[in-house]
Coordinates of C-alpha atoms (C1' of nucleotides) in Angstrom, one line a residue:
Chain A
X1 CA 18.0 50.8 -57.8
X2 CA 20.6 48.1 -59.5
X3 CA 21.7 48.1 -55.6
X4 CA 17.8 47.2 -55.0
X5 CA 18.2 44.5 -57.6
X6 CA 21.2 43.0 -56.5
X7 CA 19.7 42.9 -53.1
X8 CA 17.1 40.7 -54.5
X9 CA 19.1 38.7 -56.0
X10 CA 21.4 37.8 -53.3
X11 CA 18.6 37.4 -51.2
X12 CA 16.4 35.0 -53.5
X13 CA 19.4 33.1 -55.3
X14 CA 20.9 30.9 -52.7
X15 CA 23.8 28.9 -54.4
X16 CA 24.0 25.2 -54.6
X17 CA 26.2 24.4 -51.6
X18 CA 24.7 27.1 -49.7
X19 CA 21.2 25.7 -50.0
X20 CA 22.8 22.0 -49.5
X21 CA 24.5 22.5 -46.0
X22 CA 21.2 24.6 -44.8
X23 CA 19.3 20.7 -46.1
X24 CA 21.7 18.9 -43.8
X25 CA 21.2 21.1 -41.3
X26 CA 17.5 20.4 -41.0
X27 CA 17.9 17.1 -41.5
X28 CA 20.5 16.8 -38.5
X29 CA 17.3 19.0 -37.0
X30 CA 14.5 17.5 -37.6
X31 CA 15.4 14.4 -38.3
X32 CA 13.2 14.6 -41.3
X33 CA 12.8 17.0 -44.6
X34 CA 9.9 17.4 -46.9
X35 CA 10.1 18.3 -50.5
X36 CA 7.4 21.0 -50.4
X37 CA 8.7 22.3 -47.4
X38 CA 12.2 22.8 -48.6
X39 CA 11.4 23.9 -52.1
X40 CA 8.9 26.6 -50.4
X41 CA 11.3 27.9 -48.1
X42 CA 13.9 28.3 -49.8
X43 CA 12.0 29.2 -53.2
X44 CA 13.2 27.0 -55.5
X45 CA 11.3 24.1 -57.7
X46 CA 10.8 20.8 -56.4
X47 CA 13.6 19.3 -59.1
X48 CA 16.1 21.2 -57.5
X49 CA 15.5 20.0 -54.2
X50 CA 15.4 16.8 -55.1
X51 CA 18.4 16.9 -57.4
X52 CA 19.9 18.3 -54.0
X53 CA 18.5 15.6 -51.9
X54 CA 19.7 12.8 -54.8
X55 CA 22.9 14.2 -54.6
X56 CA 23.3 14.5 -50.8
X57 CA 22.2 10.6 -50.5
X58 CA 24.8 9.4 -53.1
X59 CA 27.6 11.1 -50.6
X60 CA 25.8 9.1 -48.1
X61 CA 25.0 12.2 -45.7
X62 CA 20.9 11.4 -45.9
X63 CA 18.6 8.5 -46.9
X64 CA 16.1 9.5 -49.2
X65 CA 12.8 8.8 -49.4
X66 CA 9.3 9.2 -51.2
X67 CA 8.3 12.6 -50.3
X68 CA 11.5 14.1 -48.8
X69 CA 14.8 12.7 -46.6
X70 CA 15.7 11.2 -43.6
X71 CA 18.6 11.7 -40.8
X72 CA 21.2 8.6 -41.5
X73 CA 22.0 8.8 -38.3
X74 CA 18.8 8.4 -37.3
X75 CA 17.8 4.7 -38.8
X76 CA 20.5 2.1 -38.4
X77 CA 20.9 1.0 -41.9
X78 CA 23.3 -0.6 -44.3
X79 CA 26.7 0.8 -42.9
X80 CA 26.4 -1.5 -40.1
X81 CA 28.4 -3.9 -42.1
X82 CA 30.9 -1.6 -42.3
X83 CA 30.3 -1.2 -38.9
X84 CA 31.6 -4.8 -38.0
X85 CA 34.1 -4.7 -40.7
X86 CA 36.2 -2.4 -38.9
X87 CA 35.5 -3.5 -35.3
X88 CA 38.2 -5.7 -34.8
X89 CA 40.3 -2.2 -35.9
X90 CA 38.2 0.0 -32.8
X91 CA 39.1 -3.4 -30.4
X92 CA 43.0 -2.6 -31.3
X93 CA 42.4 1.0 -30.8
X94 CA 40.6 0.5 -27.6
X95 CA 43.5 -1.8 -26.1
X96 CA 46.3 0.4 -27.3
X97 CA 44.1 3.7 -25.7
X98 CA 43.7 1.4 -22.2
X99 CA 47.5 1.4 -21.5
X100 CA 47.0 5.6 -20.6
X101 CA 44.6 5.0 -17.5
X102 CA 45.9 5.0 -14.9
X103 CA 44.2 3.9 -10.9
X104 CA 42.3 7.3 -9.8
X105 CA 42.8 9.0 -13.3
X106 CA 39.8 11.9 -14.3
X107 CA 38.6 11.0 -17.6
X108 CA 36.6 12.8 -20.1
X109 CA 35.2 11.2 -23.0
X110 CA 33.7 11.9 -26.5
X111 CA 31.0 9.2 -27.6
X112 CA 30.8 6.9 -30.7
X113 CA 31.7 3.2 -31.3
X114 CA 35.3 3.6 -30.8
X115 CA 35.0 5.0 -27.4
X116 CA 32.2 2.3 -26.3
X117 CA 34.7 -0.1 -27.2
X118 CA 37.0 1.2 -24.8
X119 CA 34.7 1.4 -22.1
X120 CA 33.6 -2.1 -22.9
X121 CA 37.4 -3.0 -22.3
X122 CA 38.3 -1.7 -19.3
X123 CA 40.0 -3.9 -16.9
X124 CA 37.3 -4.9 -13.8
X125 CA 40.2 -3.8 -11.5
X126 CA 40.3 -0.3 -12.5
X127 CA 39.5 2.7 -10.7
X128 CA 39.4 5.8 -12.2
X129 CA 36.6 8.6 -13.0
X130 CA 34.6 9.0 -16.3
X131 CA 32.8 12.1 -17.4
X132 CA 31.1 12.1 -20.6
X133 CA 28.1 13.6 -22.5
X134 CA 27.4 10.6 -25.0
X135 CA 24.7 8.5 -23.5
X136 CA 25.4 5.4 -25.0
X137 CA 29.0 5.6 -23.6
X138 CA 27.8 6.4 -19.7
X139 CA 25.5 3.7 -19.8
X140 CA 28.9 1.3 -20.8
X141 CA 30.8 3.2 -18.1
X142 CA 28.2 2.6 -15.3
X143 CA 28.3 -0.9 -16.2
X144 CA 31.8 -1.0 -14.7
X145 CA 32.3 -2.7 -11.2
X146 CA 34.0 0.4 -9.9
X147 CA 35.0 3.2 -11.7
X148 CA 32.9 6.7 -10.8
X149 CA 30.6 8.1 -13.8
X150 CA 29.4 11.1 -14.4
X151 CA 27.0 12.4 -16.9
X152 CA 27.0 15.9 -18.4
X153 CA 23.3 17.0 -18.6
X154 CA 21.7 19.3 -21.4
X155 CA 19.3 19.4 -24.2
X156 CA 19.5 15.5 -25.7
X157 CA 20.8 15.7 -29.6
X158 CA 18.3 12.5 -30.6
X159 CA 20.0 11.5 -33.2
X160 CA 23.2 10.7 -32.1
X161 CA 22.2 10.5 -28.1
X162 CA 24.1 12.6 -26.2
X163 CA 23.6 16.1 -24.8
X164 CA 24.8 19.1 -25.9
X165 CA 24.2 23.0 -25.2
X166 CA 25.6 25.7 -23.2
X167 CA 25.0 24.5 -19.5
X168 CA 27.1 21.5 -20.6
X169 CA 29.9 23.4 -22.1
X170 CA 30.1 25.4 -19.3
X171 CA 29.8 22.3 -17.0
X172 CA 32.9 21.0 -18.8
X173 CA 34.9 24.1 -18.3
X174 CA 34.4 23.4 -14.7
X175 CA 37.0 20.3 -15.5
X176 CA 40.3 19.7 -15.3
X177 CA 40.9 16.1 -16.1
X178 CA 43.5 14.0 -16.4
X179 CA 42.9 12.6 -19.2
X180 CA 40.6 14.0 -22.7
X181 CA 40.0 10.9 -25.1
X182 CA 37.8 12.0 -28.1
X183 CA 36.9 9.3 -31.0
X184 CA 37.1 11.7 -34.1
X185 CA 35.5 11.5 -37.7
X186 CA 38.2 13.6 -39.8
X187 CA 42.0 14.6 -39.1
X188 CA 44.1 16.6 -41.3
X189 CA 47.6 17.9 -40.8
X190 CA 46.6 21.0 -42.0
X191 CA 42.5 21.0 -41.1
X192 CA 43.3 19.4 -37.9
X193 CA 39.8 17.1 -36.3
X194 CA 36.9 18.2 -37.6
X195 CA 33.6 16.9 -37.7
X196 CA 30.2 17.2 -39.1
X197 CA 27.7 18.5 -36.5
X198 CA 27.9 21.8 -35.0
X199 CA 26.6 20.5 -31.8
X200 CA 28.8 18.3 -31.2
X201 CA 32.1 20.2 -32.8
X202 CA 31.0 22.7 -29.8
X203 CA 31.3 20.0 -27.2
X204 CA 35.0 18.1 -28.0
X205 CA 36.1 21.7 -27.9
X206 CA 35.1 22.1 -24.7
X207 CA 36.5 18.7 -23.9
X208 CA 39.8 19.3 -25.7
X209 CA 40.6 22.4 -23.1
X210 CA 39.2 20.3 -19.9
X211 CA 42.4 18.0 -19.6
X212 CA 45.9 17.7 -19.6
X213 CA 46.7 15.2 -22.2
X214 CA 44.5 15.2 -25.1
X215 CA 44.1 12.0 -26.6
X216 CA 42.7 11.1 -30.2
X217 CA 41.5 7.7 -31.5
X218 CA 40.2 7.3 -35.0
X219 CA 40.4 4.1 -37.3
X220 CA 43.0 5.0 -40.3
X221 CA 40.3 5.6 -42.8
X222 CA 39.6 8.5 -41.3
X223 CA 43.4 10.1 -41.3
X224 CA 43.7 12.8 -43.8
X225 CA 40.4 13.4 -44.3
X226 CA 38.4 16.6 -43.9
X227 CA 34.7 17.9 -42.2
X228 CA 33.1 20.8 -42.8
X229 CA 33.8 22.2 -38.6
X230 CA 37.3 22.4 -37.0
X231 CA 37.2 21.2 -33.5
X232 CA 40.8 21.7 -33.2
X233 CA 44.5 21.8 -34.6
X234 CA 46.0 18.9 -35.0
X235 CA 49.2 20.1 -33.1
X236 CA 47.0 20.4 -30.0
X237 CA 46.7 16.7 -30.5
X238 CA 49.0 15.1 -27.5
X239 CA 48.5 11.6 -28.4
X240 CA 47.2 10.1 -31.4
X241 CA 45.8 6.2 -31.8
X242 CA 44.8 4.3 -34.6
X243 CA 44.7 0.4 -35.2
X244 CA 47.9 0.7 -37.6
X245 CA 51.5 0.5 -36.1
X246 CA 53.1 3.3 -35.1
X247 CA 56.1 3.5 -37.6
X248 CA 53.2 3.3 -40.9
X249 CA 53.8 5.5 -43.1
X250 CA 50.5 7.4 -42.8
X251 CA 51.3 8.7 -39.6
X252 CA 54.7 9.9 -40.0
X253 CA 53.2 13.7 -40.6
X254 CA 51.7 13.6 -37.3
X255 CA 54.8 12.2 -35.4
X256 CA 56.0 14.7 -36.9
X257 CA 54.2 17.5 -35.5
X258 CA 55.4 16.4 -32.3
X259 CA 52.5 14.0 -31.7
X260 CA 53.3 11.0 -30.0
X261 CA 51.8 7.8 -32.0
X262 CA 50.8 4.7 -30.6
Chain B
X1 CA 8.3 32.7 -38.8
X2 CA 8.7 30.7 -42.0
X3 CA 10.1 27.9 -40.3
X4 CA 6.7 27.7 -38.4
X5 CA 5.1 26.4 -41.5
X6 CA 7.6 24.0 -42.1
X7 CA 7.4 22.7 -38.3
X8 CA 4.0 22.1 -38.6
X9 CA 3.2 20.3 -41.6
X10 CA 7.1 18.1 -40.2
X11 CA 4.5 17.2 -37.7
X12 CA 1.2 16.6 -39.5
X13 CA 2.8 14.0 -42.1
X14 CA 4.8 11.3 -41.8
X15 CA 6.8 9.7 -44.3
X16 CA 6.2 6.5 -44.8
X17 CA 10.0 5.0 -43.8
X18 CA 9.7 6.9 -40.6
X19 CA 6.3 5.7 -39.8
X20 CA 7.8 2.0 -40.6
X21 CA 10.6 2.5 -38.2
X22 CA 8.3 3.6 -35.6
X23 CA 6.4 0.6 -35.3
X24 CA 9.2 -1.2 -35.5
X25 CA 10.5 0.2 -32.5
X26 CA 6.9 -0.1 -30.7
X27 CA 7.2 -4.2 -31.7
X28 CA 10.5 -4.3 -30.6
X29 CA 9.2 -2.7 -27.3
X30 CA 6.1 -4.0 -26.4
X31 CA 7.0 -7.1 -28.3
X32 CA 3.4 -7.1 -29.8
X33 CA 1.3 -4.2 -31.6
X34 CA -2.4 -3.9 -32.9
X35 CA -3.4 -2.5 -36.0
X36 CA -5.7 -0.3 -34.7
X37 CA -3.4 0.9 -32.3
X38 CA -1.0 2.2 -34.8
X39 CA -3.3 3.6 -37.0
X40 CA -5.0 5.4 -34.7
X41 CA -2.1 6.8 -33.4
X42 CA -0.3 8.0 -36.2
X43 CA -3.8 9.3 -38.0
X44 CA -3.5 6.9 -41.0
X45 CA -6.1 4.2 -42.3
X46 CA -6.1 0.4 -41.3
X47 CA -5.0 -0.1 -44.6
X48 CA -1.6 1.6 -44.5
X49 CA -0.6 -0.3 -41.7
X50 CA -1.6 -3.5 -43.0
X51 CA 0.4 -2.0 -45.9
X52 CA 3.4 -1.0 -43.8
X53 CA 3.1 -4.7 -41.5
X54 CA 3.0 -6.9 -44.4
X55 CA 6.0 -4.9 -46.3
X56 CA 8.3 -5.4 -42.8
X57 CA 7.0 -8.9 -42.7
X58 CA 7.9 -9.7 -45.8
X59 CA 11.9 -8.6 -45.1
X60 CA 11.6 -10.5 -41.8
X61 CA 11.2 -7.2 -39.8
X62 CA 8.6 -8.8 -37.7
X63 CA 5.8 -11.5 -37.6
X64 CA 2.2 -10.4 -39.3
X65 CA -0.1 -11.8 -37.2
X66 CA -4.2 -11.3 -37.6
X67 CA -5.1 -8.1 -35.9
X68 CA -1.3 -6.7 -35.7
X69 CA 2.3 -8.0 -35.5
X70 CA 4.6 -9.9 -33.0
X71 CA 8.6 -9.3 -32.9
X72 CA 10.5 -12.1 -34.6
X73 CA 13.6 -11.4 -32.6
X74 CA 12.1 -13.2 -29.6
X75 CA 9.1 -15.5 -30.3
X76 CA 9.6 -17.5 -27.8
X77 CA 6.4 -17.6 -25.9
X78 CA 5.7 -14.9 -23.0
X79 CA 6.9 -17.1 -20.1
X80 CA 6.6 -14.6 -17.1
X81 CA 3.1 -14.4 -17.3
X82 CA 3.0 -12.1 -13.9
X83 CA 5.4 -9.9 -16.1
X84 CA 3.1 -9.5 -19.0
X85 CA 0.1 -8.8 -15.8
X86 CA 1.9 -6.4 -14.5
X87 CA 2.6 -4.5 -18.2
X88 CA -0.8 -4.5 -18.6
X89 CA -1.5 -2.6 -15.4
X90 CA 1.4 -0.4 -16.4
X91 CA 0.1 0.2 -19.7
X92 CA -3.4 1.5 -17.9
X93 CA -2.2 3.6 -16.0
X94 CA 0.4 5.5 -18.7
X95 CA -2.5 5.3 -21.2
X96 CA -4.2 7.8 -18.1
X97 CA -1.2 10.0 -17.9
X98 CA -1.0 10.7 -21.3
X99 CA -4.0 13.0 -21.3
X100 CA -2.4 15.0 -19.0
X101 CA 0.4 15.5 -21.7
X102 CA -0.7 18.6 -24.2
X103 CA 1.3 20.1 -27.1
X104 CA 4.1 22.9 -25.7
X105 CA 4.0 21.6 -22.0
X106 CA 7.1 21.0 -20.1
X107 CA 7.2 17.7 -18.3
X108 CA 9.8 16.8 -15.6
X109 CA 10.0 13.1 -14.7
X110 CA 11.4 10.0 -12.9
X111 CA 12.2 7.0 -13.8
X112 CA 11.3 3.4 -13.5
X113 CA 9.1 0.8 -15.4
X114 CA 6.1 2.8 -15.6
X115 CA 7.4 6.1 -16.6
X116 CA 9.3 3.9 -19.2
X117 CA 6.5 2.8 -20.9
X118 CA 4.6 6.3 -20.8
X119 CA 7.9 7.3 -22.2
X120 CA 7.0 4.5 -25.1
X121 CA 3.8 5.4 -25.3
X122 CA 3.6 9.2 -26.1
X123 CA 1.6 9.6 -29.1
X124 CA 3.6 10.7 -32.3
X125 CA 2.4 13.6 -33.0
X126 CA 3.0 15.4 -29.5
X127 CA 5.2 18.4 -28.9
X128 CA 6.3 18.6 -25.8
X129 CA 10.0 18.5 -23.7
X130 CA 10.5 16.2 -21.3
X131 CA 13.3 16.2 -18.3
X132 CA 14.7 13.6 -16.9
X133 CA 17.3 12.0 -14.5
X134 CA 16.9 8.5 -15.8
X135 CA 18.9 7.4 -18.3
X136 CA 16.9 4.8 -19.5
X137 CA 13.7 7.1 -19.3
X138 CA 15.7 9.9 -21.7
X139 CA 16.3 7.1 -24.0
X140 CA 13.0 6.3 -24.4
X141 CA 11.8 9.6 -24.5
X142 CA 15.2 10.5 -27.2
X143 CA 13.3 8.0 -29.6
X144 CA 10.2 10.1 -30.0
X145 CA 10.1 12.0 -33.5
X146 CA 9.4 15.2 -32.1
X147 CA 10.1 15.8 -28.7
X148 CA 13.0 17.7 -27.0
X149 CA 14.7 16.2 -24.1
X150 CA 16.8 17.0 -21.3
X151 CA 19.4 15.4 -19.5
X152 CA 19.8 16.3 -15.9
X153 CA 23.7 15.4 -15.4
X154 CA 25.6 14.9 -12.0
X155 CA 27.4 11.8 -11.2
X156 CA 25.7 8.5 -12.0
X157 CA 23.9 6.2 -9.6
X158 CA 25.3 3.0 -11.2
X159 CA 22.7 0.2 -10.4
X160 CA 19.7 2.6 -11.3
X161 CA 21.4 4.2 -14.0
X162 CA 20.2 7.6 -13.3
X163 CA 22.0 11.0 -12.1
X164 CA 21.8 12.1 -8.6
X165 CA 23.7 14.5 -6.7
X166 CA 23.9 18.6 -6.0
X167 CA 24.3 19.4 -9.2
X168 CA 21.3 17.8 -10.3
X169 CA 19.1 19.1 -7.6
X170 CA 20.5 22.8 -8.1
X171 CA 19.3 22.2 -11.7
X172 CA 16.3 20.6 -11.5
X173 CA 15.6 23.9 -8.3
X174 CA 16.0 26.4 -11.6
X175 CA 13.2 24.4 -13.8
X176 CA 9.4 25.1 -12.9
X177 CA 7.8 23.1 -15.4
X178 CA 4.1 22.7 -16.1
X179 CA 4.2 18.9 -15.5
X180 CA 6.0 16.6 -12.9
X181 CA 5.3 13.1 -13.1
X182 CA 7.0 10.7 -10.5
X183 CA 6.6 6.8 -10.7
X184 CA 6.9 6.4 -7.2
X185 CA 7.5 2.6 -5.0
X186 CA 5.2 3.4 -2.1
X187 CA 2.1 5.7 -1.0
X188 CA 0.7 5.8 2.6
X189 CA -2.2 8.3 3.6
X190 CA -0.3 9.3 6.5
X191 CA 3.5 8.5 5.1
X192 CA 3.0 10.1 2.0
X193 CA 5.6 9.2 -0.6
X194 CA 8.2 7.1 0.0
X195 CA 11.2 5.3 -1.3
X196 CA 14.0 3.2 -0.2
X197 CA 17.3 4.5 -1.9
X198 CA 18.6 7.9 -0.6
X199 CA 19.8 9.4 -3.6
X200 CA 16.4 8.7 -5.4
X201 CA 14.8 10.7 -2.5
X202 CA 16.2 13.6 -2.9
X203 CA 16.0 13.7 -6.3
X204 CA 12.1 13.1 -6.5
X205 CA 11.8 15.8 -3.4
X206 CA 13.7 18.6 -5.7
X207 CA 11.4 17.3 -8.7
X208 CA 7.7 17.8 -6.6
X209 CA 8.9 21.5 -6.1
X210 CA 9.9 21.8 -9.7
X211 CA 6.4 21.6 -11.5
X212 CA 2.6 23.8 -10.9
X213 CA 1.5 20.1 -10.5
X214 CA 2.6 16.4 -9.0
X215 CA 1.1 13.6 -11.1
X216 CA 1.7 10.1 -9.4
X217 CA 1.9 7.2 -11.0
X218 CA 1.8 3.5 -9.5
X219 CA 0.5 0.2 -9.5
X220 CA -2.2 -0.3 -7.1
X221 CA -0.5 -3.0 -5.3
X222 CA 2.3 -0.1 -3.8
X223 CA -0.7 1.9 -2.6
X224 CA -1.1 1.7 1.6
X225 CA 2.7 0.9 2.1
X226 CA 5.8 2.3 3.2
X227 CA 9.1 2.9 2.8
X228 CA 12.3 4.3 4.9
X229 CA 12.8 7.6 3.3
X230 CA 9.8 10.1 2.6
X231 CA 9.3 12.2 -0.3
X232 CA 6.3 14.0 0.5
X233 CA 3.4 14.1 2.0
X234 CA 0.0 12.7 -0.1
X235 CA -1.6 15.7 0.5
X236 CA 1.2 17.7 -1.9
X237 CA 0.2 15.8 -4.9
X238 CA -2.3 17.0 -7.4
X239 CA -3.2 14.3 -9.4
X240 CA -2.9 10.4 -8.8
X241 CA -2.9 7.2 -11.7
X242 CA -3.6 3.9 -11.0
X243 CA -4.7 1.3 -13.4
X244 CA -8.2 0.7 -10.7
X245 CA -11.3 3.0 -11.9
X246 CA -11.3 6.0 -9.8
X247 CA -14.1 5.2 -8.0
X248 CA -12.2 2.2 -6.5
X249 CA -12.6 1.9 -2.6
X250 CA -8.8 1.8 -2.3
X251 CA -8.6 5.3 -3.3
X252 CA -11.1 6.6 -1.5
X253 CA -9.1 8.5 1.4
X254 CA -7.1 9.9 -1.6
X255 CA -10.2 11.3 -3.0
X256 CA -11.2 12.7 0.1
X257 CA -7.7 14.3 1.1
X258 CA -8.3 16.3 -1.8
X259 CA -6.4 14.2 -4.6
X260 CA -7.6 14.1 -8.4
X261 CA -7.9 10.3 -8.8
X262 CA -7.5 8.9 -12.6
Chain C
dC1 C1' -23.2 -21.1 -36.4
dA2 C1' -23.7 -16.2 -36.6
dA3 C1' -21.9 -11.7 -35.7
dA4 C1' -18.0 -8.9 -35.5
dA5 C1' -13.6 -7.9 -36.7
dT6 C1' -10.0 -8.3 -39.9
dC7 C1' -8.1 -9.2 -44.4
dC8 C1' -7.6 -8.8 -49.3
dT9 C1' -8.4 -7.0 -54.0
dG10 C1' -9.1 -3.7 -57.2
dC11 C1' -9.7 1.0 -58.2
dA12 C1' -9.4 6.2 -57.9
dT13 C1' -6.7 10.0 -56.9
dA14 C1' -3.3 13.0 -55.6
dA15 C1' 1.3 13.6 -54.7
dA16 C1' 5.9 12.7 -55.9
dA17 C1' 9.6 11.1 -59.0
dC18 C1' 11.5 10.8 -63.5
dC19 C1' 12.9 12.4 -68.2
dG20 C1' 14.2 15.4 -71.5
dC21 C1' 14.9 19.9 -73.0
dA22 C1' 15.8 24.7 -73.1
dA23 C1' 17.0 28.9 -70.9
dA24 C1' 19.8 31.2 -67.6
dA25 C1' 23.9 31.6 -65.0
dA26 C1' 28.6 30.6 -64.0
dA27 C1' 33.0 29.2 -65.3
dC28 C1' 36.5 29.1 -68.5
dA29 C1' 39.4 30.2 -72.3
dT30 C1' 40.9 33.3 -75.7
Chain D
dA1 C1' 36.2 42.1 -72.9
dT2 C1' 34.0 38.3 -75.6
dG3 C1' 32.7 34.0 -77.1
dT4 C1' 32.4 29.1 -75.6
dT5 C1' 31.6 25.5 -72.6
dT6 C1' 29.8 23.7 -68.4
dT7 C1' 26.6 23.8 -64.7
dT8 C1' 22.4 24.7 -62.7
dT9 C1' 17.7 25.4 -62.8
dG10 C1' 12.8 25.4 -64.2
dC11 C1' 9.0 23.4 -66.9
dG12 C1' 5.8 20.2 -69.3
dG13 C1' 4.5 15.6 -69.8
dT14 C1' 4.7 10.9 -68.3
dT15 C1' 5.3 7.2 -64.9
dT16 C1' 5.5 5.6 -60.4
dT17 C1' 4.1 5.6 -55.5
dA18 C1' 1.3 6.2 -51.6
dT19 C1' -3.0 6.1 -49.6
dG20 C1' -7.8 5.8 -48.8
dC21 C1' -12.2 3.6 -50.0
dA22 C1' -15.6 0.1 -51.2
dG23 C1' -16.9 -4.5 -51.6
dG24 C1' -16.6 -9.3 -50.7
dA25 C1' -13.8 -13.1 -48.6
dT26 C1' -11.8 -14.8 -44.4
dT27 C1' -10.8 -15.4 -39.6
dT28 C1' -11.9 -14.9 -34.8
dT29 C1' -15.1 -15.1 -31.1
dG30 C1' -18.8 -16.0 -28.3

DNA sequence: CAAAATCCTGCATAAAACCGCAAAAAACAT
DNA sequence: ATGTTTTTTGCGGTTTTATGCAGGATTTTG
């Protein structure tokens, strides 16, 4: 019976972090959590999920609100300043990252700013083939005079617009490109990228396999920092960009590792 | 089974920042909103809107006007008076097709201007999953709060930004939805459906076998014309939207070759 | 100018947030 | 182990917020 109890227990008692990440995960959902709901569900008192969801929008991972919490993905909001702050950074980024395509090149690509900024930058002369699943960065690409796009269909993740699932996994297996150029949210010499969403973790994977040269691009802020999901190691990195030179100091770990830095 | 609860009440109450951003995005959109409009969509009293309208107005959001609210990013006046004609009809004739739309139904679609603003116009509180080719039209439909989406990928059609190709038709072959609504550009008794870009053909063709029913939708003016490349024949649609009354003499041979006319 | 629609203002109410405080649990140190 | 500190959680009471409703004022419309 003390086996019965401890059942219970482990059962009832979910533990602080435990009951946090399952919050973000609904939130990534549903774009949306309720206070009852969350407090019901998970058997707790009201205070504690909103302690929780307090918490969680300090670190910036949700937007509160009266009644429960919103995605911050989901409602473009104050970091847009940041936003422009560092998009002269993602223009350097984007430049440098142009120099590796190449006339008839097979490129797959990752979404996010940094990666719209290189598609906004391609040279009108270019020809080369895009695949990607971010929707925002395949509408960029088919403004291009020339180059080839294609999209990678699935089930659309609304938040951050692009699709994810099996069928588009296994679509990207189908590839071998020349080229894999992911914009990342965390690298780590020991943690390697990771990110944040478990959707979109499963899909770079996927990409990082489906080329020959895999190509990481990330503003500095983000070196040596950490997400909950591993994408991959950060010796399978081939080529690592960011908007500092490649001699700083920051980067001498990953030139290190054998990664070539540019 | 518990999360059924929680889905449920997720999509009987809206907080009141997401019901803010919503109308935002509707004044963005449409450029104008009603009062009425909005709270009769979203369930709530005059009063909260008028709540929620003068709160936006008051940071600039948009323009309060009596009896709704005009975006501020553009107030210059509606010069294309034809254009704003034209949305009206369109706005007819996806206020129709929405009745079609119930909770748990699978809807595969096309794109264009008048699936667009269906897309815009879907009701808040629906449940539904819509597939598309379009990119635009997954955009649109990626904004709603609650339904899923589906990207059909294959390689991109770049001046109609949507996906065509055999990948997309083997797809769209496997789906057998409850729904499939096609804008279409021209309807002839005897010529059926009909359209003028290749790729768009085919893609409509594997979409009319990919649903129990066809809904049409189009502005009367395309009704009794042609174009190069058929779809299919008017006698394969179920159901036909225009923004006449049914009973319109224009419609009549559709009535009598066994057409539902909306 | 009159009727209808829309708005404002105050008020009532229910829900949610906040504030301490104390008990329970966990972590830590001895 | 055992006692101490820290963290976490729940509870009661209070304050704030959100929303609907009723009326009278105001605007639009024909």
């Amino acid at each position: 019976m003390q086996d019965f109890a401890l059942f219970w227990r482990n059962r009832l008692l979910m533990l602080k972090k435990e009951r946090q990440t399952y919050i973000l995960h609904q939130v990534n959902l549903h774009n949306k959590v309720l206070c009852t709901d969350l407090s019901q569900h998970m058997k707790v008192s009201d205070d504690t999920i909103r302690r929780d969801l307090n918490e969680l929008a300090q670190e910036g991972r949700l937007i509160k609100v009266h009644g429960g919490a919103l995605s911050s993905s989901f409602h473009s909001t104050p970091s847009d300043l940041e936003e422009i702050y560092s998009y002269d950074k993602k223009k350097i980024i984007a430049q440098k990252a142009l120099r590796l395509i190449k006339n008839g090149m097979f490129v797959i690509t990752s979404g996010g700013t940094t990666i719209l900024e290189l598609a906004r930058s391609l040279p009108p002369d270019l020809q080369a083939t895009f695949v990607s699943c971010s929707i925002p960065a395949v509408l960029e690409y088919a403004n291009h005079p020339q180059c080839d796009v294609i999209m990678i269909g699935d089930k659309v993740s609304k938040n951050s617009k692009f699709t994810a699932g099996s069928e588009a996994i296994t679509k990207i297996r189908e590839i071998k490109a020349d080229l894999c150029i992911l914009g990342i949210n965390a690298l780590d010499i020991h943690h390697g990228i990771s990110d944040n969403d478990w959707d979109v973790v499963q899909v770079k994977k996927a990409m990082t396999g489906a080329a020959q040269k895999l190509v990481c691009l990330t503003i500095s802020e983000k070196i040596n920092t950490q997400q909950p999901i591993q994408v991959c190691e950060a010796c399978d990195i081939d080529i690592l960009i960011t908007e500092l030179p490649p001699e700083s100091d920051l980067l001498l770990p990953y030139k290190e590792a054998g990664i070539q830095v540019l």
